[in-house]
Each structure stands twice: as C-alpha cells, then as structure tokens.
mmCIF file of the N, C-alpha and C atoms, coordinates in Angstrom:
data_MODEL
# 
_entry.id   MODEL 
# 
loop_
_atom_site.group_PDB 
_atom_site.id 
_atom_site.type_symbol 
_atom_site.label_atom_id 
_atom_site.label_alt_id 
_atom_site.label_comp_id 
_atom_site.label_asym_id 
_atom_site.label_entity_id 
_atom_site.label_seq_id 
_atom_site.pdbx_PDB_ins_code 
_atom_site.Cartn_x 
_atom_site.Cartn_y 
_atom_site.Cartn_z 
_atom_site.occupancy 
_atom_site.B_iso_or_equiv 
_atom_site.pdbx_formal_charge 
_atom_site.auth_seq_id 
_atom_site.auth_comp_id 
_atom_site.auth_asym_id 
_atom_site.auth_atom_id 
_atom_site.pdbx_PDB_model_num 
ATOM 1   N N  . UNK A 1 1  ? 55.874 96.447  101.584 1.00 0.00 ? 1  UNK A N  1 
ATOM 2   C CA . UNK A 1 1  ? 57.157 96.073  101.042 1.00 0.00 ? 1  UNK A CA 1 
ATOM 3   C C  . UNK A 1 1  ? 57.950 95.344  102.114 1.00 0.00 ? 1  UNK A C  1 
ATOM 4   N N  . UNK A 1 2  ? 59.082 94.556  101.596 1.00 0.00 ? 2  UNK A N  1 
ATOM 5   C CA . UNK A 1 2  ? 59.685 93.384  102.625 1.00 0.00 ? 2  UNK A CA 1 
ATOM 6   C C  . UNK A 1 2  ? 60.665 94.737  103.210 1.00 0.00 ? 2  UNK A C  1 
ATOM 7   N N  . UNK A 1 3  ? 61.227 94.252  104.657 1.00 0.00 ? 3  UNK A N  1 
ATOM 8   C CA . UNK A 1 3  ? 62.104 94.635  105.334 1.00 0.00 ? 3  UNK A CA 1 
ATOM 9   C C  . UNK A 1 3  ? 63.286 94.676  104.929 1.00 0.00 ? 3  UNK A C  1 
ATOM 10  N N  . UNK A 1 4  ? 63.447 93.162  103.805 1.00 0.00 ? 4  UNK A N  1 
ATOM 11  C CA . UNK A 1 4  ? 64.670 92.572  103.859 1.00 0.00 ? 4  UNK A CA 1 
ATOM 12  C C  . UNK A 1 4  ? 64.755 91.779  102.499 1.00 0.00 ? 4  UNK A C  1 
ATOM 13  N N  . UNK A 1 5  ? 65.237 92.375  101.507 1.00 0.00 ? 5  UNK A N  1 
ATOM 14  C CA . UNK A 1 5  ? 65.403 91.524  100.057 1.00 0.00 ? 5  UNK A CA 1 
ATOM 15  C C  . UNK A 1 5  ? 66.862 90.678  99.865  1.00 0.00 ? 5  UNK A C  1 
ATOM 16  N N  . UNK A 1 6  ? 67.034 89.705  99.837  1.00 0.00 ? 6  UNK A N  1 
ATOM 17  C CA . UNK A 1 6  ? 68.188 88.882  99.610  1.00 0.00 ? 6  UNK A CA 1 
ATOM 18  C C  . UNK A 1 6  ? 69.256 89.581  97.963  1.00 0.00 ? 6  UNK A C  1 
ATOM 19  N N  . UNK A 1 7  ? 70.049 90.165  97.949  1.00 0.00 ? 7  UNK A N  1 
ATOM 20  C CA . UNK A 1 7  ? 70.476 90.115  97.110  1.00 0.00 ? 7  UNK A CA 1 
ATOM 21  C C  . UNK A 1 7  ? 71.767 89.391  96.390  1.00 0.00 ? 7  UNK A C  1 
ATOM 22  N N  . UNK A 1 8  ? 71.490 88.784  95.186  1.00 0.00 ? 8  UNK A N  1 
ATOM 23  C CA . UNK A 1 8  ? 72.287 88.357  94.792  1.00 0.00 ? 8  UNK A CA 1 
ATOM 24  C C  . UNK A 1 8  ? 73.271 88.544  93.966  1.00 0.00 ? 8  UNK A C  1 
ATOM 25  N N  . UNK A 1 9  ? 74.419 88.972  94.377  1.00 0.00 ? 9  UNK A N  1 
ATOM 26  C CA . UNK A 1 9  ? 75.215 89.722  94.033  1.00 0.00 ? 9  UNK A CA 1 
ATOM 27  C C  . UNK A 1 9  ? 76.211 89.149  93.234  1.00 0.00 ? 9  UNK A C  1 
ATOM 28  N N  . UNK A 1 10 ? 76.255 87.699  92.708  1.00 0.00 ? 10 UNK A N  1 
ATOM 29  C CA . UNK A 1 10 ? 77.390 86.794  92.318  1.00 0.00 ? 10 UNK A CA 1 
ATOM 30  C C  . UNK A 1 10 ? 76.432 87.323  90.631  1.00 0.00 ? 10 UNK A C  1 
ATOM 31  N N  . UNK A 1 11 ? 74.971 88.134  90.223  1.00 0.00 ? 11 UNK A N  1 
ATOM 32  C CA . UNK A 1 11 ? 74.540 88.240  89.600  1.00 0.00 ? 11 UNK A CA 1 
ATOM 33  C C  . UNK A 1 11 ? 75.249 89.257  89.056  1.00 0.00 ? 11 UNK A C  1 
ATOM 34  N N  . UNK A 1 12 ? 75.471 90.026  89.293  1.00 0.00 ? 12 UNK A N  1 
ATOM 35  C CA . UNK A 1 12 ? 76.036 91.797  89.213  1.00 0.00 ? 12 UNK A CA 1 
ATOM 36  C C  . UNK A 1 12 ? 77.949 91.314  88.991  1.00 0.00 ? 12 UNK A C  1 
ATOM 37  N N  . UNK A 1 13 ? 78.729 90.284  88.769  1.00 0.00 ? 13 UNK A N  1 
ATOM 38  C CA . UNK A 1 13 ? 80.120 90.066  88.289  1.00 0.00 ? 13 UNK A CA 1 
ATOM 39  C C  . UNK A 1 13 ? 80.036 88.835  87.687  1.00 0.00 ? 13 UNK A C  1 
ATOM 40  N N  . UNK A 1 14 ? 81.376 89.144  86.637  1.00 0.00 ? 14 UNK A N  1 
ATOM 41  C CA . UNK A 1 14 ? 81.832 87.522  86.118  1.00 0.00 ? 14 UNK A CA 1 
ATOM 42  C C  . UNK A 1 14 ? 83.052 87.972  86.329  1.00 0.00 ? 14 UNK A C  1 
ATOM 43  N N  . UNK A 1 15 ? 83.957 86.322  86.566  1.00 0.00 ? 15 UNK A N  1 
ATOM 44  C CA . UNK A 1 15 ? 85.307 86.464  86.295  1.00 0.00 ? 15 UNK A CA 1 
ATOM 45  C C  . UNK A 1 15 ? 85.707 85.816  85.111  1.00 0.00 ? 15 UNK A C  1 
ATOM 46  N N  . UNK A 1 16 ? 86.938 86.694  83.726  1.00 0.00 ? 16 UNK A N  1 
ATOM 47  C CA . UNK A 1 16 ? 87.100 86.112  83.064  1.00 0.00 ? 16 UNK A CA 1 
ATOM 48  C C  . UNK A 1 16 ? 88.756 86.096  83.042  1.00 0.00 ? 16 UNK A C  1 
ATOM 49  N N  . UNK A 1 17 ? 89.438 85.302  82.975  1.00 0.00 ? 17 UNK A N  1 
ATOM 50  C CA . UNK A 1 17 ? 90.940 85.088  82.989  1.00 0.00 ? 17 UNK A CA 1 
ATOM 51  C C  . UNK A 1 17 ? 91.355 85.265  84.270  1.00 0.00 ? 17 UNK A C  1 
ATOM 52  N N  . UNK A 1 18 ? 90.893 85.153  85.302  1.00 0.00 ? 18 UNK A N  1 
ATOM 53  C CA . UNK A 1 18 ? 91.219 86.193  86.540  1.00 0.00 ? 18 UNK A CA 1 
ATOM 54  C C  . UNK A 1 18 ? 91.044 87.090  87.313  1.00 0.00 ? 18 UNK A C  1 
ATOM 55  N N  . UNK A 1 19 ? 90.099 87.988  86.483  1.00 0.00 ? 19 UNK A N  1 
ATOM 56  C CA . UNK A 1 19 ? 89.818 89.382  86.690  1.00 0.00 ? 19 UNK A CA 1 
ATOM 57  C C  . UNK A 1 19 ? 88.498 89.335  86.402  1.00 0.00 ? 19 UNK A C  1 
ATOM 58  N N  . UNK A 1 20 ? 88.088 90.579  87.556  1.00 0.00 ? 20 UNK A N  1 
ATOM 59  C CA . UNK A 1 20 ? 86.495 90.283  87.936  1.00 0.00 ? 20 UNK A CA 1 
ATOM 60  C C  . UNK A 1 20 ? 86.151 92.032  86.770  1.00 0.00 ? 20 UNK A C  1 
ATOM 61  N N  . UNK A 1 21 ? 84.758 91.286  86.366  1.00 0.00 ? 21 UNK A N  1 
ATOM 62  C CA . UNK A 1 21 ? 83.971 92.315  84.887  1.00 0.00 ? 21 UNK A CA 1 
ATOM 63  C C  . UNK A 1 21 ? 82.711 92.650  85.693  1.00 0.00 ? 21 UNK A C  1 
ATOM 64  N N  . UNK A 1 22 ? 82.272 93.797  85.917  1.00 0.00 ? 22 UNK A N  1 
ATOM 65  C CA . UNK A 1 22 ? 80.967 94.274  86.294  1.00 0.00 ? 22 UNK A CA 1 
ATOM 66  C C  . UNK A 1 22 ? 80.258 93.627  85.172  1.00 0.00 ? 22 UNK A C  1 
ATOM 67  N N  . UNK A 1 23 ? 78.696 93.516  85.243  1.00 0.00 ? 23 UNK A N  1 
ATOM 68  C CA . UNK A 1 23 ? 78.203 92.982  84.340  1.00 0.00 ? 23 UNK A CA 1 
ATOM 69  C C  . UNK A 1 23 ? 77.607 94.335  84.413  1.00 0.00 ? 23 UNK A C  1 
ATOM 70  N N  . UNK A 1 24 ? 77.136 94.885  84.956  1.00 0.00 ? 24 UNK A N  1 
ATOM 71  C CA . UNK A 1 24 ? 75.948 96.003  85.273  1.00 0.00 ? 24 UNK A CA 1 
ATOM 72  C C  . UNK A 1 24 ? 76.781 97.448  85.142  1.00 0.00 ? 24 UNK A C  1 
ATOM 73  N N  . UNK A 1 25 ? 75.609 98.594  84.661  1.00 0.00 ? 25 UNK A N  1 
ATOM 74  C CA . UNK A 1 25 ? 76.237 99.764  84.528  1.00 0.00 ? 25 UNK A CA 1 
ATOM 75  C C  . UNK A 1 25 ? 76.400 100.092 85.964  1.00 0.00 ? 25 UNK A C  1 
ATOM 76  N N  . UNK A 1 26 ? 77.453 100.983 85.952  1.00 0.00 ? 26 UNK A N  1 
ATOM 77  C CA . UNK A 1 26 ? 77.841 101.575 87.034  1.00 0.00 ? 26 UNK A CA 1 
ATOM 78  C C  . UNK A 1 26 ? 77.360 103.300 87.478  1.00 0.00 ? 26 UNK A C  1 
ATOM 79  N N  . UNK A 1 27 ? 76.953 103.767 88.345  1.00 0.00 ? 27 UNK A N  1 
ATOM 80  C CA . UNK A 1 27 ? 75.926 105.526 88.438  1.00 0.00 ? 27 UNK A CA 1 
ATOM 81  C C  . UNK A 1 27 ? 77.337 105.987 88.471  1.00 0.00 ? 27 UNK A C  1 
ATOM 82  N N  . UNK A 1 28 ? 77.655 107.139 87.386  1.00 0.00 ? 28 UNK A N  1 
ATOM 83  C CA . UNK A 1 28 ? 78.658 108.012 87.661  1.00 0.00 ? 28 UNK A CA 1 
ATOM 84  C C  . UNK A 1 28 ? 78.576 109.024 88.482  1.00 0.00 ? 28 UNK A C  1 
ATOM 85  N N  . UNK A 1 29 ? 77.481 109.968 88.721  1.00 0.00 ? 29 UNK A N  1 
ATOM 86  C CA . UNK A 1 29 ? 77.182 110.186 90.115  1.00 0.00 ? 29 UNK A CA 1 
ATOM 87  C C  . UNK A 1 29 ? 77.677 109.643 91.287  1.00 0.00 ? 29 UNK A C  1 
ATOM 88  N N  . UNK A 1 30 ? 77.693 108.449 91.501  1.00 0.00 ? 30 UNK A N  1 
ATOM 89  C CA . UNK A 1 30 ? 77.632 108.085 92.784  1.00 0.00 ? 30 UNK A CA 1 
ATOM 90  C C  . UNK A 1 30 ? 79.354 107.190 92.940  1.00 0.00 ? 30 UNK A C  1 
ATOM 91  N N  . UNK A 1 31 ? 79.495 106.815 91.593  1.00 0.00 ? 31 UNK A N  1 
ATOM 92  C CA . UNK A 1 31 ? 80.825 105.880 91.774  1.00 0.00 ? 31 UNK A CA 1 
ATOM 93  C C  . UNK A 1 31 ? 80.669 104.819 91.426  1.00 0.00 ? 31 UNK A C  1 
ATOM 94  N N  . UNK A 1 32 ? 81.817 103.784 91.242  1.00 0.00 ? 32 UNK A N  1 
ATOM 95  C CA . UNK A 1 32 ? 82.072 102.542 90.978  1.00 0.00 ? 32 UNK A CA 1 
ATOM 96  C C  . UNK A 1 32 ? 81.057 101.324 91.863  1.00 0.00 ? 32 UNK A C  1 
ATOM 97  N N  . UNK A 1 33 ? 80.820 101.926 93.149  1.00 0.00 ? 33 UNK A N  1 
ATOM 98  C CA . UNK A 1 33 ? 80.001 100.853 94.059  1.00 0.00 ? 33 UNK A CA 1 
ATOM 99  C C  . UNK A 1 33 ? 78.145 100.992 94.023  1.00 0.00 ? 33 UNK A C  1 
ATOM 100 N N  . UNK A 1 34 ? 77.786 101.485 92.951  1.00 0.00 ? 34 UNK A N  1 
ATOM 101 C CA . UNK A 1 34 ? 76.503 101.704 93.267  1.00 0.00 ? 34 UNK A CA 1 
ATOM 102 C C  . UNK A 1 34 ? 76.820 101.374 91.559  1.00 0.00 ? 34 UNK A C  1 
ATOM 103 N N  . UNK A 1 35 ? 75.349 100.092 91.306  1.00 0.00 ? 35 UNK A N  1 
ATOM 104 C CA . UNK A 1 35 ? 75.012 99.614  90.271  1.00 0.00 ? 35 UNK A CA 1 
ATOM 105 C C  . UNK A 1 35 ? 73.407 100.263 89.560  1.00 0.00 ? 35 UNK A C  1 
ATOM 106 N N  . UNK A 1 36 ? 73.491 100.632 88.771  1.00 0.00 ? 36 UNK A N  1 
ATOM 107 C CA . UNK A 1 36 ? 72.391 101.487 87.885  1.00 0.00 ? 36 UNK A CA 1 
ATOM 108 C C  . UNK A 1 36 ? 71.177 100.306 87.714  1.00 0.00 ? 36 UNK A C  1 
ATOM 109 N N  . UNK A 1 37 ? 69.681 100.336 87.832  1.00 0.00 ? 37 UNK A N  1 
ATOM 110 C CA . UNK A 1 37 ? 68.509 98.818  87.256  1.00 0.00 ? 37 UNK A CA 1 
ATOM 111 C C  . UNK A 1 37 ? 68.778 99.031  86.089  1.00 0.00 ? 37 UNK A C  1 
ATOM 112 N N  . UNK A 1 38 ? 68.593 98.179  85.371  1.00 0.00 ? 38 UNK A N  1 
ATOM 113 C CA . UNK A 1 38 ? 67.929 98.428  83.827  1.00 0.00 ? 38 UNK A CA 1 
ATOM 114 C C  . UNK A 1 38 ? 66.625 98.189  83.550  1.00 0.00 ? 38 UNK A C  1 
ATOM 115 N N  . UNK A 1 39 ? 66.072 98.990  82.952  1.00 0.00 ? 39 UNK A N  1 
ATOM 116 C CA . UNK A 1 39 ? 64.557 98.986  82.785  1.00 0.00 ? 39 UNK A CA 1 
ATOM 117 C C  . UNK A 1 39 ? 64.647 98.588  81.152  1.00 0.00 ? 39 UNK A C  1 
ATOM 118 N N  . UNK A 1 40 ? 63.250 98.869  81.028  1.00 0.00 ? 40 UNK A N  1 
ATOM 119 C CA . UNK A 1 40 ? 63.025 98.527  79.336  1.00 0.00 ? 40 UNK A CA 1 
ATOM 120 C C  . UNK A 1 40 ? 63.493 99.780  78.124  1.00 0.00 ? 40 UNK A C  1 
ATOM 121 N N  . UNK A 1 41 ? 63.199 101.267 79.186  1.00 0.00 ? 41 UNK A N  1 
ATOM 122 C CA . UNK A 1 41 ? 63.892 102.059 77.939  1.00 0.00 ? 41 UNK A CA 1 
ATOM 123 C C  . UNK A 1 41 ? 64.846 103.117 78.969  1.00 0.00 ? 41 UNK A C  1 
ATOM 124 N N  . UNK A 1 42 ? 65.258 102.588 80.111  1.00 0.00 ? 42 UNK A N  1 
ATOM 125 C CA . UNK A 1 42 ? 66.190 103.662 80.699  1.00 0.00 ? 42 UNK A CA 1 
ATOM 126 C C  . UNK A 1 42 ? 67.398 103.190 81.719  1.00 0.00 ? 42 UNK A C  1 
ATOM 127 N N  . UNK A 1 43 ? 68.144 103.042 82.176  1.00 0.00 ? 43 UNK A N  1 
ATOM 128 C CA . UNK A 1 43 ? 68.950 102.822 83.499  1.00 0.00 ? 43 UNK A CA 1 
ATOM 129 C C  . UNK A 1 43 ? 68.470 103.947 84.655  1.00 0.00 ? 43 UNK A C  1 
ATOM 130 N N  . UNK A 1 44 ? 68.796 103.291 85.681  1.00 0.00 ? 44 UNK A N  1 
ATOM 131 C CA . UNK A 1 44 ? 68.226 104.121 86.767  1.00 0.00 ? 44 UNK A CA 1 
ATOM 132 C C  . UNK A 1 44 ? 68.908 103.794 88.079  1.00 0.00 ? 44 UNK A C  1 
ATOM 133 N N  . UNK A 1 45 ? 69.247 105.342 88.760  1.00 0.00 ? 45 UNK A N  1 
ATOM 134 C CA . UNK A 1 45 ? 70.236 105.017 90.090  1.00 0.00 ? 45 UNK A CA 1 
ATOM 135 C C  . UNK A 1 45 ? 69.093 104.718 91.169  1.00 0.00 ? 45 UNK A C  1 
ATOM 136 N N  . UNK A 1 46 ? 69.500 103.981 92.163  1.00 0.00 ? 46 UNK A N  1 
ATOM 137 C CA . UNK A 1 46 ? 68.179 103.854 93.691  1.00 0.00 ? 46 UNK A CA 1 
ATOM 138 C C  . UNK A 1 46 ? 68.575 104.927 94.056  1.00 0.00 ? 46 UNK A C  1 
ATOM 139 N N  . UNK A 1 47 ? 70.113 105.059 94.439  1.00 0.00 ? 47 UNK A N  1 
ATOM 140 C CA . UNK A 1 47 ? 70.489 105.801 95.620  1.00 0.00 ? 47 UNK A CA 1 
ATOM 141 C C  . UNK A 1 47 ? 69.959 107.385 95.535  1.00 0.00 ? 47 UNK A C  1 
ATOM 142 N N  . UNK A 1 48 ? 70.881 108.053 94.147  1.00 0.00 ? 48 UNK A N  1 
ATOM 143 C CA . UNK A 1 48 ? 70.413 109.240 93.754  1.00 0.00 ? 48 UNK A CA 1 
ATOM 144 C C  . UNK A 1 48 ? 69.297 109.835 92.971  1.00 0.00 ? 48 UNK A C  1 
ATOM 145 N N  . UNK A 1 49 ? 68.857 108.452 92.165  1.00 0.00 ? 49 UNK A N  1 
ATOM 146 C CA . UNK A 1 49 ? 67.388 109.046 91.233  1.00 0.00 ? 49 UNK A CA 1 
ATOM 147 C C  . UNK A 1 49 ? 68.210 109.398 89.824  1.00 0.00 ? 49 UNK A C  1 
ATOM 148 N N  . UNK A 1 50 ? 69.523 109.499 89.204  1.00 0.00 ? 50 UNK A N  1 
ATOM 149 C CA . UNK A 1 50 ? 70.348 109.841 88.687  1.00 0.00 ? 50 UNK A CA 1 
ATOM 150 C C  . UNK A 1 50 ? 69.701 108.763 87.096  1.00 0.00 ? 50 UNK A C  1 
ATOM 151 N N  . UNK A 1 51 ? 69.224 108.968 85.952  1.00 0.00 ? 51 UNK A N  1 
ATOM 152 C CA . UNK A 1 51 ? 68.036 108.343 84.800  1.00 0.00 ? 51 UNK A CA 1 
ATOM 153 C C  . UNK A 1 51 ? 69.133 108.510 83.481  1.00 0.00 ? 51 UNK A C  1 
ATOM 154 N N  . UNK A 1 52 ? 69.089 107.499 82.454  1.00 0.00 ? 52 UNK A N  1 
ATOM 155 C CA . UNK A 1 52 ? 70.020 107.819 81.362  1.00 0.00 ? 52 UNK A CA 1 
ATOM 156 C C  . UNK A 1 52 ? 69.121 106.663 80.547  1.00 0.00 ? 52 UNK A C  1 
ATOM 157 N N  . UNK A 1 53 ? 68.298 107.601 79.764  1.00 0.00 ? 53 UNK A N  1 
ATOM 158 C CA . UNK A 1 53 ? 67.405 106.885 78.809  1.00 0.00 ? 53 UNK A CA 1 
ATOM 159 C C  . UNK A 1 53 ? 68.195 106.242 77.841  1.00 0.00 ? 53 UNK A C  1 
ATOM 160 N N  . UNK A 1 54 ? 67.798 104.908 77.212  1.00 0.00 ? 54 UNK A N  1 
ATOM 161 C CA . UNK A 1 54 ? 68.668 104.536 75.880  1.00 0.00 ? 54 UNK A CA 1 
ATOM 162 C C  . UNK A 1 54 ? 67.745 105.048 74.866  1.00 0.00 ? 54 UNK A C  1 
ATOM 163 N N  . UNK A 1 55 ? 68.858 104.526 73.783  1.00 0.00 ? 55 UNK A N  1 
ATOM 164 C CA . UNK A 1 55 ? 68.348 105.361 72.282  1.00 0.00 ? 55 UNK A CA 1 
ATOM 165 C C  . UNK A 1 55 ? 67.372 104.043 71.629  1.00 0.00 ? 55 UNK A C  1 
ATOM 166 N N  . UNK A 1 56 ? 66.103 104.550 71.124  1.00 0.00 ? 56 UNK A N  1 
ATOM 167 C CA . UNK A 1 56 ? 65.572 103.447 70.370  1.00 0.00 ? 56 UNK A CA 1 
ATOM 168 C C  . UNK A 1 56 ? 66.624 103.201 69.233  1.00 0.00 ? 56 UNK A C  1 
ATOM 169 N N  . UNK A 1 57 ? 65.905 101.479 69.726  1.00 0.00 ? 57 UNK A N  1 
ATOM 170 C CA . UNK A 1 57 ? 66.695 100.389 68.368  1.00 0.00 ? 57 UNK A CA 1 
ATOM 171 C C  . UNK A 1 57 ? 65.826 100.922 67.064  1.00 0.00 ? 57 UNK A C  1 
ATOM 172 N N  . UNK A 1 58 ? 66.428 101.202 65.694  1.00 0.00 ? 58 UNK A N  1 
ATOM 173 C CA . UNK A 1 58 ? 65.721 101.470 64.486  1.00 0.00 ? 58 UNK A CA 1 
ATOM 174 C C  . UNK A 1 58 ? 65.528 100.075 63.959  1.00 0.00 ? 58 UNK A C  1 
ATOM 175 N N  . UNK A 1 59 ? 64.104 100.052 63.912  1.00 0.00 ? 59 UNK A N  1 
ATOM 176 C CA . UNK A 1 59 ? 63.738 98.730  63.261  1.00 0.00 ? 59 UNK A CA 1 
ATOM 177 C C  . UNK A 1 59 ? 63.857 98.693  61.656  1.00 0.00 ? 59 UNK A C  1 
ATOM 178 N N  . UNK A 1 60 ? 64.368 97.283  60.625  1.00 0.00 ? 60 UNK A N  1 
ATOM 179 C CA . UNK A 1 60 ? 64.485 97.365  59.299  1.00 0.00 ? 60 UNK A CA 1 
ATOM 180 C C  . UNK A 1 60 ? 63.367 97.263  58.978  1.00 0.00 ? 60 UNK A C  1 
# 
C-alpha cells in the first residue's frame, strides 16, 4: 500500500449561495470532521470501524 494518497477534498464540499454543504455523510461517533466511505450496501467510518448498513431499494 502507498505511503501517501493525495486526497481530494474540494470532492467531499459544494458551495451553494455562500455556504459550504458536506456532500458526504458525516461518523457521529467521531464528529463533524471525519467523513463516513460509501460502499455499495453500507457507510463506513476509517477512523473508528463505526458501519450503518442502508435499507434495500424495493424493486417494482
């Protein structure tokens, strides 16, 4: 694994009117400064390991 991953962080906000919008969930565990991955069926903290599965979509 790399030493050193570039992150891009202008990825993780938008500003709309002024005011800056997380795009990304935030770990309530940990606080406002630590951003949750999103996976395909869960969110997930690095720092704490802290997991919040989503609900399947019901297909018509």
């Amino acid at each position: 694994m790399a030493k050193h991953q570039n992150v891009q962080k202008y990825k993780y906000y938008k500003i709309e009117d002024g005011k800056v919008i997380r795009l990304k969930k935030t770990c309530p565990r940990c606080g406002p400064g630590v951003f949750m991955a999103e996976h395909l069926n869960r969110y997930s903290c690095g720092r704490c390991g802290y997991t919040e599965w989503k609900k399947p979509e019901k297909k018509k």
